Amino acid sequence: MDTELVRRAYASAAELYIELLGTTRQVHADDLAFIGRHLAVCPGPVLDLGCGPGHLTAHLRSLGVDATGIDLVGEFIDHARATHPDGRYLLGSMERIAVADHSVAGILAWGSVIHLPPPDLDGVLAEFRRVVAPGGKLVVAIFVGDEVAAFDHKVVTAWRWPVDEFSARLACAGFTEVERLHRPGDGTRRPHAAVAAVATGG
C-alpha cells in the first residue's frame, strides 16, 4: 500500500469525511452490535486501527473497553482528541504497530484494510496476529464482491473481496472466523461484510 498516498488523500478529504461519517449515528445499529458483541468482552487493551475520526474508539470506551485509536491522518487524530478528550488517539500505521508481541486483547479494523492491494494484505494480517494475544479477537469490515477487484473509492482506490476468500486469508494469518455479518448494498452504500475472528496458537 502506498501509505503516503492514502494519508494525503484522507487528509484532503478529512473535513467532509468527518461531517458525513464521523459519529456513530452514521453506523448501522447491527454493525455497532457486532462490534460490541466481540470486543466489549476483551479482557485487556483493544486497538482501533484506522480509527478515522475516533467515533468507534469512543463507542468501545463507552462499553468499558480499554480502547486506543490509531490512524495515519493527523487531521483525524486532532479531531478525535478534541471531540473525545477522555480517549487515547495516536498517529501510527497498521503496517508497523508500535506495541509488543501478544500485548493486546483485540483489534478493530473497520474498513481500514480496504486500501490494501491483495499482495499487501497478508503482511498486515500477520502484523495483527503478532500483537494480538492467543484467544484475542479481531473484528474487520471489508467491501464485498464476487471476486477480488479494485474499484474507485471516493477517497482513494480500494479493494473488494469475496468473504470466503478473505476469511481464508485470516486463517492463514492465524485467525479463526467465529461470526460474519453481511450487508447488501442499499443504493447509497456498497455491499460490505464484517468478520469476527479469534487468534489461535501461540
Coordinates of N, CA and C in Angstrom, one line a residue:
M1 N 0.8 -1.2 0.0 CA 0.0 0.0 0.0 C 0.9 1.2 0.0
D2 N 0.5 2.2 -0.8 CA 1.2 3.5 -0.8 C 0.7 4.3 0.4
T3 N 1.3 4.1 1.5 CA 0.8 4.7 2.8 C 0.7 6.2 2.6
E4 N 1.7 6.9 2.0 CA 1.7 8.3 1.9 C 0.5 8.8 1.0
L5 N 0.3 8.1 0.0 CA -0.8 8.4 -0.9 C -2.1 8.4 -0.2
V6 N -2.3 7.3 0.6 CA -3.6 7.1 1.3 C -3.7 8.2 2.4
R7 N -2.6 8.5 3.1 CA -2.6 9.6 4.1 C -3.0 10.9 3.5
R8 N -2.4 11.3 2.4 CA -2.7 12.6 1.7 C -4.1 12.6 1.3
A9 N -4.6 11.5 0.7 CA -6.0 11.5 0.2 C -7.0 11.7 1.3
Y10 N -6.8 11.0 2.4 CA -7.8 11.2 3.5 C -7.6 12.6 4.2
A11 N -6.3 13.1 4.3 CA -6.1 14.4 4.8 C -6.9 15.5 4.1
S12 N -6.9 15.3 2.7 CA -7.5 16.3 1.9 C -9.0 16.3 2.0
A13 N -9.5 15.1 2.4 CA -11.0 14.9 2.5 C -11.5 14.8 3.9
A14 N -10.6 15.1 4.8 CA -10.9 14.9 6.3 C -12.2 15.6 6.7
E15 N -12.3 16.9 6.4 CA -13.4 17.7 6.9 C -14.7 17.1 6.4
L16 N -14.8 16.8 5.1 CA -16.1 16.2 4.6 C -16.3 14.8 5.2
Y17 N -15.3 14.0 5.3 CA -15.4 12.7 5.8 C -15.9 12.7 7.3
I18 N -15.4 13.6 8.1 CA -15.9 13.8 9.4 C -17.3 14.2 9.5
E19 N -17.7 15.1 8.6 CA -19.1 15.5 8.5 C -20.1 14.4 8.2
L20 N -19.7 13.6 7.2 CA -20.6 12.5 6.7 C -20.5 11.2 7.5
L21 N -19.4 10.9 8.1 CA -19.2 9.6 8.7 C -18.6 9.6 10.1
G22 N -18.5 10.8 10.7 CA -17.7 10.9 11.9 C -18.4 10.7 13.2
T23 N -19.6 10.2 13.2 CA -20.3 9.8 14.5 C -20.9 8.4 14.4
T24 N -21.2 7.8 15.5 CA -21.9 6.5 15.4 C -23.3 6.6 14.9
R25 N -23.9 7.8 14.8 CA -25.2 8.0 14.1 C -25.2 7.5 12.7
Q26 N -24.0 7.5 12.1 CA -23.9 7.1 10.7 C -23.5 5.6 10.6
V27 N -23.5 4.9 11.7 CA -23.1 3.5 11.7 C -24.4 2.7 12.0
H28 N -24.6 1.7 11.2 CA -25.8 0.8 11.3 C -25.8 0.2 12.7
A29 N -27.0 0.1 13.3 CA -27.1 -0.5 14.7 C -26.6 -1.9 14.7
D30 N -26.8 -2.7 13.6 CA -26.3 -4.0 13.6 C -24.8 -4.1 13.6
D31 N -24.2 -3.1 13.0 CA -22.7 -3.1 13.0 C -22.2 -2.7 14.4
L32 N -22.8 -1.8 15.0 CA -22.4 -1.4 16.4 C -22.6 -2.6 17.3
A33 N -23.7 -3.3 17.1 CA -23.9 -4.5 18.0 C -22.9 -5.6 17.7
F34 N -22.5 -5.8 16.5 CA -21.5 -6.8 16.1 C -20.1 -6.4 16.7
I35 N -19.8 -5.2 16.6 CA -18.5 -4.7 17.2 C -18.5 -5.0 18.7
G36 N -19.6 -4.5 19.4 CA -19.7 -4.7 20.8 C -19.7 -6.2 21.3
R37 N -20.4 -7.0 20.5 CA -20.5 -8.4 20.9 C -19.2 -9.1 21.0
H38 N -18.3 -8.7 20.1 CA -17.0 -9.4 20.1 C -15.8 -8.6 20.8
L39 N -15.9 -7.3 20.9 CA -14.8 -6.6 21.5 C -15.1 -6.1 22.9
A40 N -16.4 -6.0 23.3 CA -16.7 -5.5 24.6 C -16.3 -6.5 25.7
V41 N -16.0 -7.7 25.3 CA -15.7 -8.8 26.3 C -14.2 -9.0 26.4
C42 N -13.4 -8.2 25.6 CA -11.9 -8.4 25.6 C -11.3 -7.9 27.0
P43 N -10.6 -8.8 27.6 CA -10.0 -8.6 29.0 C -8.7 -7.9 28.9
G44 N -8.6 -6.8 28.2 CA -7.3 -6.1 28.0 C -7.4 -5.0 27.0
P45 N -6.3 -4.4 26.6 CA -6.3 -3.3 25.6 C -6.8 -3.7 24.2
V46 N -7.5 -2.9 23.6 CA -8.0 -3.1 22.2 C -7.5 -1.9 21.4
L47 N -7.1 -2.2 20.2 CA -6.6 -1.1 19.2 C -7.7 -1.0 18.1
D48 N -8.1 0.3 17.9 CA -8.9 0.6 16.7 C -8.0 1.2 15.7
L49 N -7.6 0.3 14.7 CA -6.6 0.6 13.7 C -7.3 1.2 12.5
G50 N -6.8 2.4 12.1 CA -7.5 3.2 11.1 C -8.8 3.8 11.7
C51 N -8.6 4.4 12.9 CA -9.8 4.8 13.6 C -10.5 6.0 13.0
G52 N -9.9 6.7 12.1 CA -10.5 7.9 11.5 C -10.9 8.9 12.5
P53 N -12.1 9.4 12.5 CA -12.5 10.5 13.5 C -12.6 10.0 14.9
G54 N -12.5 8.7 15.2 CA -12.4 8.3 16.5 C -13.7 7.9 17.1
H55 N -14.8 7.9 16.3 CA -16.1 7.6 16.9 C -16.3 6.2 17.4
L56 N -15.7 5.2 16.7 CA -15.8 3.8 17.1 C -14.9 3.5 18.3
T57 N -13.8 4.2 18.4 CA -13.0 4.1 19.6 C -13.8 4.5 20.8
A58 N -14.4 5.7 20.6 CA -15.2 6.3 21.7 C -16.4 5.3 22.0
H59 N -17.0 4.7 21.0 CA -18.0 3.8 21.3 C -17.5 2.6 22.1
L60 N -16.4 2.0 21.8 CA -15.8 0.9 22.5 C -15.6 1.4 24.0
R61 N -15.0 2.6 24.2 CA -14.7 3.1 25.5 C -16.0 3.2 26.3
S62 N -17.1 3.6 25.6 CA -18.4 3.7 26.3 C -18.9 2.4 26.8
L63 N -18.4 1.3 26.2 CA -18.8 0.0 26.6 C -17.8 -0.6 27.7
G64 N -16.9 0.2 28.1 CA -16.0 -0.2 29.1 C -14.7 -0.8 28.6
V65 N -14.5 -0.7 27.3 CA -13.3 -1.3 26.7 C -12.1 -0.3 26.8
D66 N -10.9 -0.9 27.1 CA -9.7 -0.1 27.1 C -9.2 0.1 25.7
A67 N -9.8 1.0 25.0 CA -9.6 1.1 23.5 C -8.7 2.3 23.2
T68 N -7.8 2.1 22.3 CA -6.9 3.2 21.8 C -7.1 3.3 20.3
G69 N -7.3 4.5 19.7 CA -7.5 4.7 18.3 C -6.1 5.1 17.7
I70 N -5.8 4.5 16.5 CA -4.6 4.8 15.8 C -4.9 5.0 14.4
D71 N -4.3 6.1 13.8 CA -4.6 6.4 12.4 C -3.4 7.2 11.8
L72 N -3.3 7.1 10.5 CA -2.2 7.7 9.8 C -2.4 9.2 9.7
V73 N -3.7 9.7 9.7 CA -4.1 11.0 9.3 C -4.1 11.9 10.5
G74 N -3.3 12.9 10.6 CA -3.2 13.8 11.7 C -4.5 14.6 11.9
E75 N -5.2 15.0 10.8 CA -6.4 15.7 10.9 C -7.5 14.9 11.7
F76 N -7.5 13.6 11.4 CA -8.4 12.7 12.2 C -8.1 12.6 13.6
I77 N -6.8 12.4 13.9 CA -6.3 12.3 15.3 C -6.6 13.6 16.1
D78 N -6.4 14.7 15.4 CA -6.7 16.0 16.1 C -8.2 16.1 16.4
H79 N -9.0 15.7 15.5 CA -10.5 15.8 15.7 C -10.9 14.9 16.8
A80 N -10.3 13.6 16.8 CA -10.7 12.6 17.8 C -10.3 13.1 19.2
R81 N -9.1 13.7 19.3 CA -8.7 14.2 20.6 C -9.6 15.3 21.1
A82 N -10.0 16.2 20.2 CA -10.8 17.3 20.6 C -12.2 16.9 20.9
T83 N -12.7 15.9 20.2 CA -14.1 15.5 20.3 C -14.3 14.5 21.4
H84 N -13.3 13.7 21.7 CA -13.4 12.6 22.7 C -12.2 12.8 23.6
P85 N -12.1 13.8 24.4 CA -10.9 14.1 25.2 C -10.5 13.1 26.2
D86 N -11.5 12.2 26.6 CA -11.2 11.2 27.6 C -10.5 10.0 26.9
G87 N -10.4 10.0 25.6 CA -9.9 8.8 24.9 C -8.4 8.9 24.6
R88 N -7.8 7.9 24.0 CA -6.4 7.8 23.6 C -6.4 7.7 22.1
Y89 N -5.7 8.6 21.4 CA -5.6 8.6 20.0 C -4.2 8.9 19.6
L90 N -3.6 8.0 18.7 CA -2.2 8.1 18.4 C -2.0 8.1 16.8
L91 N -1.0 8.8 16.3 CA -0.6 8.6 15.0 C 0.1 7.3 14.8
G92 N -0.2 6.6 13.8 CA 0.6 5.3 13.5 C 0.0 4.6 12.4
S93 N 0.7 3.5 12.0 CA 0.4 2.7 10.8 C 0.0 1.3 11.3
M94 N -0.9 0.7 10.6 CA -1.3 -0.7 10.9 C -0.2 -1.7 10.3
E95 N 0.7 -1.2 9.4 CA 1.7 -2.0 8.9 C 2.8 -2.2 9.8
R96 N 3.0 -1.3 10.8 CA 4.0 -1.4 11.8 C 3.4 -0.9 13.1
I97 N 2.8 -1.8 13.9 CA 2.1 -1.4 15.1 C 3.0 -1.3 16.2
A98 N 3.1 -0.1 16.9 CA 4.1 0.1 17.9 C 3.7 -0.4 19.3
V99 N 3.5 -1.7 19.3 CA 3.2 -2.4 20.6 C 3.9 -3.7 20.6
A100 N 4.1 -4.3 21.8 CA 4.9 -5.6 21.9 C 4.0 -6.7 21.4
D101 N 4.7 -7.8 21.1 CA 4.1 -9.1 20.7 C 3.0 -9.5 21.7
H102 N 1.9 -9.9 21.2 CA 0.8 -10.5 22.0 C 0.4 -9.7 23.2
S103 N 0.4 -8.3 23.0 CA 0.2 -7.4 24.1 C -1.2 -6.8 24.1
V104 N -2.0 -7.1 23.1 CA -3.4 -6.6 23.0 C -4.4 -7.7 23.0
A105 N -5.6 -7.4 23.5 CA -6.7 -8.4 23.6 C -7.6 -8.4 22.4
G106 N -7.5 -7.3 21.6 CA -8.4 -7.3 20.4 C -8.0 -6.1 19.5
I107 N -8.4 -6.3 18.2 CA -8.2 -5.3 17.2 C -9.5 -5.0 16.5
L108 N -9.9 -3.8 16.3 CA -10.9 -3.4 15.4 C -10.3 -2.7 14.2
A109 N -10.6 -3.3 13.0 CA -10.1 -2.7 11.7 C -11.4 -2.5 10.8
W110 N -12.1 -1.5 11.1 CA -13.4 -1.3 10.5 C -13.3 -0.5 9.2
G111 N -13.2 -1.2 8.1 CA -13.0 -0.5 6.8 C -11.6 0.0 6.6
S112 N -10.6 -0.4 7.5 CA -9.3 0.2 7.4 C -8.3 -0.6 6.6
V113 N -8.7 -1.8 6.1 CA -7.8 -2.6 5.3 C -8.3 -2.5 3.8
I114 N -9.3 -1.7 3.5 CA -9.8 -1.7 2.2 C -8.9 -1.2 1.1
H115 N -7.9 -0.4 1.5 CA -7.0 0.2 0.5 C -5.7 -0.7 0.3
L116 N -5.7 -1.8 1.0 CA -4.5 -2.7 0.8 C -4.6 -3.5 -0.4
P117 N -3.7 -3.4 -1.4 CA -3.7 -4.3 -2.5 C -3.5 -5.7 -2.0
P118 N -4.1 -6.7 -2.7 CA -4.0 -8.1 -2.2 C -2.6 -8.6 -1.8
P119 N -1.6 -8.2 -2.6 CA -0.2 -8.7 -2.1 C 0.2 -8.2 -0.8
D120 N -0.4 -7.1 -0.3 CA 0.0 -6.4 0.9 C -0.8 -6.9 2.1
L121 N -2.0 -7.6 1.8 CA -2.9 -7.9 2.9 C -2.3 -8.9 3.9
D122 N -1.6 -9.9 3.4 CA -1.1 -11.0 4.3 C -0.1 -10.4 5.3
G123 N 0.7 -9.5 4.9 CA 1.7 -8.9 5.8 C 1.0 -8.1 6.9
V124 N 0.0 -7.4 6.6 CA -0.8 -6.6 7.6 C -1.5 -7.6 8.6
L125 N -2.1 -8.6 8.0 CA -2.8 -9.6 8.9 C -1.8 -10.3 9.8
A126 N -0.6 -10.6 9.3 CA 0.5 -11.1 10.2 C 0.9 -10.2 11.3
E127 N 0.9 -8.9 11.0 CA 1.2 -7.9 12.0 C 0.1 -7.8 13.0
F128 N -1.2 -8.0 12.6 CA -2.3 -8.0 13.5 C -2.1 -9.2 14.5
R129 N -1.7 -10.4 13.9 CA -1.6 -11.6 14.7 C -0.4 -11.5 15.6
R130 N 0.7 -10.8 15.2 CA 1.8 -10.6 16.1 C 1.4 -9.9 17.4
V131 N 0.6 -8.9 17.3 CA 0.3 -8.1 18.5 C -0.9 -8.6 19.3
V132 N -1.7 -9.5 18.8 CA -2.9 -10.0 19.5 C -2.5 -11.2 20.3
A133 N -2.9 -11.3 21.5 CA -2.6 -12.4 22.4 C -3.5 -13.6 21.9
P134 N -3.0 -14.8 22.1 CA -3.8 -16.0 21.8 C -5.1 -15.9 22.5
G135 N -6.2 -16.2 21.7 CA -7.5 -16.1 22.2 C -8.1 -14.7 22.0
G136 N -7.3 -13.7 21.6 CA -7.8 -12.4 21.4 C -8.7 -12.3 20.1
K137 N -9.3 -11.2 20.0 CA -10.3 -11.0 18.9 C -9.9 -10.0 17.9
L138 N -10.3 -10.3 16.6 CA -10.1 -9.3 15.5 C -11.5 -9.2 14.9
V139 N -11.9 -7.9 14.7 CA -13.1 -7.6 14.0 C -12.7 -6.7 12.9
V140 N -13.1 -7.1 11.7 CA -12.7 -6.4 10.5 C -13.9 -6.2 9.5
A141 N -14.0 -5.1 8.9 CA -15.1 -4.8 7.9 C -14.4 -4.6 6.6
I142 N -15.0 -5.2 5.5 CA -14.5 -5.1 4.1 C -15.6 -4.8 3.2
F143 N -15.3 -4.3 2.0 CA -16.3 -4.3 0.9 C -16.3 -5.7 0.2
V144 N -17.5 -6.0 -0.3 CA -17.7 -7.4 -0.8 C -17.9 -7.4 -2.3
G145 N -17.4 -8.4 -2.9 CA -17.7 -8.6 -4.4 C -17.5 -10.1 -4.7
D146 N -17.8 -10.4 -5.9 CA -17.7 -11.8 -6.4 C -16.3 -12.3 -6.6
E147 N -15.4 -11.3 -6.8 CA -14.0 -11.6 -7.0 C -13.2 -10.5 -6.4
V148 N -11.9 -10.7 -6.1 CA -11.0 -9.7 -5.6 C -10.8 -8.7 -6.7
A149 N -11.1 -7.4 -6.5 CA -11.0 -6.4 -7.5 C -10.9 -5.0 -6.9
A150 N -10.2 -4.2 -7.6 CA -10.0 -2.8 -7.2 C -11.3 -2.0 -7.7
F151 N -11.6 -0.9 -7.1 CA -12.6 0.0 -7.5 C -12.3 1.4 -7.1
D152 N -13.0 2.3 -7.7 CA -12.7 3.8 -7.5 C -13.5 4.2 -6.2
H153 N -12.9 4.1 -5.1 CA -13.4 4.6 -3.9 C -13.4 6.1 -3.9
K154 N -14.3 6.8 -3.2 CA -14.4 8.2 -3.3 C -13.2 8.9 -2.8
V155 N -12.4 8.3 -2.0 CA -11.2 8.9 -1.5 C -9.9 8.5 -2.2
V156 N -9.7 7.1 -2.3 CA -8.6 6.6 -3.0 C -8.9 5.1 -3.3
T157 N -8.2 4.6 -4.3 CA -8.5 3.2 -4.8 C -8.7 2.2 -3.6
A158 N -9.7 1.4 -3.7 CA -10.0 0.4 -2.6 C -10.2 -1.0 -3.3
W159 N -10.3 -2.0 -2.5 CA -10.5 -3.4 -3.0 C -11.7 -4.0 -2.4
R160 N -12.4 -4.8 -3.1 CA -13.5 -5.7 -2.6 C -13.0 -7.1 -2.6
W161 N -13.6 -7.9 -1.7 CA -13.3 -9.3 -1.6 C -14.5 -10.2 -1.5
P162 N -14.4 -11.4 -2.0 CA -15.4 -12.4 -1.6 C -15.1 -12.8 -0.1
V163 N -16.1 -12.9 0.7 CA -15.9 -13.0 2.1 C -15.2 -14.3 2.4
D164 N -15.5 -15.4 1.7 CA -14.9 -16.7 2.0 C -13.4 -16.6 1.7
E165 N -13.0 -15.9 0.7 CA -11.6 -15.7 0.4 C -10.9 -14.9 1.4
F166 N -11.5 -13.8 1.9 CA -10.9 -13.0 2.9 C -10.8 -13.8 4.2
S167 N -11.8 -14.6 4.5 CA -11.7 -15.5 5.7 C -10.5 -16.5 5.6
A168 N -10.3 -17.0 4.4 CA -9.2 -17.9 4.2 C -7.8 -17.2 4.5
R169 N -7.7 -15.9 4.1 CA -6.5 -15.1 4.4 C -6.4 -15.0 5.9
L170 N -7.5 -14.7 6.6 CA -7.4 -14.6 8.0 C -6.9 -15.9 8.6
A171 N -7.4 -17.1 8.1 CA -6.9 -18.4 8.6 C -5.4 -18.6 8.4
C172 N -4.9 -18.2 7.3 CA -3.5 -18.3 7.0 C -2.7 -17.5 8.0
A173 N -3.2 -16.4 8.4 CA -2.5 -15.5 9.3 C -2.6 -15.9 10.8
G174 N -3.5 -16.9 11.1 CA -3.6 -17.4 12.5 C -4.8 -16.9 13.2
F175 N -5.9 -16.6 12.4 CA -7.2 -16.2 13.0 C -8.3 -17.2 12.5
T176 N -9.1 -17.6 13.4 CA -10.3 -18.5 13.1 C -11.6 -17.7 13.1
E177 N -12.3 -17.6 12.0 CA -13.5 -16.9 12.0 C -14.5 -17.5 12.9
V178 N -15.3 -16.6 13.6 CA -16.3 -17.1 14.5 C -17.7 -16.6 14.2
E179 N -17.7 -15.4 13.4 CA -19.0 -14.9 13.0 C -18.8 -13.9 11.9
R180 N -19.8 -13.9 11.0 CA -19.7 -12.8 10.0 C -21.1 -12.2 9.8
L181 N -21.1 -10.9 9.4 CA -22.3 -10.2 9.1 C -22.2 -9.6 7.7
H182 N -23.2 -9.8 6.9 CA -23.2 -9.3 5.5 C -24.3 -8.3 5.3
R183 N -23.9 -7.2 4.7 CA -25.0 -6.2 4.4 C -24.9 -5.9 3.0
P184 N -26.0 -6.2 2.2 CA -26.0 -5.8 0.8 C -26.0 -4.3 0.6
G185 N -25.7 -3.9 -0.6 CA -25.8 -2.5 -1.0 C -27.2 -2.0 -0.9
D186 N -27.3 -0.7 -0.6 CA -28.6 -0.1 -0.5 C -28.9 1.1 -1.4
G187 N -28.0 1.2 -2.4 CA -28.2 2.3 -3.4 C -27.3 3.5 -3.1
T188 N -26.9 3.6 -1.8 CA -26.0 4.7 -1.4 C -24.7 4.1 -0.8
R189 N -24.7 2.9 -0.3 CA -23.5 2.3 0.2 C -23.3 0.9 -0.5
R190 N -22.0 0.6 -0.7 CA -21.7 -0.6 -1.3 C -21.9 -1.8 -0.4
P191 N -22.0 -3.0 -0.9 CA -22.1 -4.2 -0.1 C -20.9 -4.3 0.8
H192 N -21.1 -4.7 2.1 CA -19.9 -4.9 2.9 C -20.2 -6.1 3.8
A193 N -19.1 -6.5 4.4 CA -19.2 -7.6 5.4 C -18.3 -7.3 6.6
A194 N -18.7 -7.8 7.7 CA -17.9 -7.8 8.9 C -17.6 -9.2 9.3
V195 N -16.3 -9.4 9.7 CA -15.9 -10.8 10.1 C -15.2 -10.6 11.5
A196 N -15.7 -11.5 12.4 CA -15.0 -11.6 13.7 C -14.2 -12.9 13.8
A197 N -13.0 -12.8 14.3 CA -12.1 -14.0 14.3 C -11.4 -14.0 15.6
V198 N -10.9 -15.2 16.0 CA -10.1 -15.4 17.2 C -8.7 -15.8 16.9
A199 N -7.7 -15.2 17.6 CA -6.3 -15.5 17.3 C -6.0 -16.9 17.9
T200 N -5.5 -17.8 17.1 CA -5.2 -19.1 17.5 C -3.7 -19.3 17.7
G201 N -3.3 -20.4 18.4 CA -1.9 -20.7 18.5 C -1.2 -19.8 19.5
G202 N 0.2 -19.9 19.4 CA 1.0 -19.1 20.4 C 1.6 -17.9 19.8

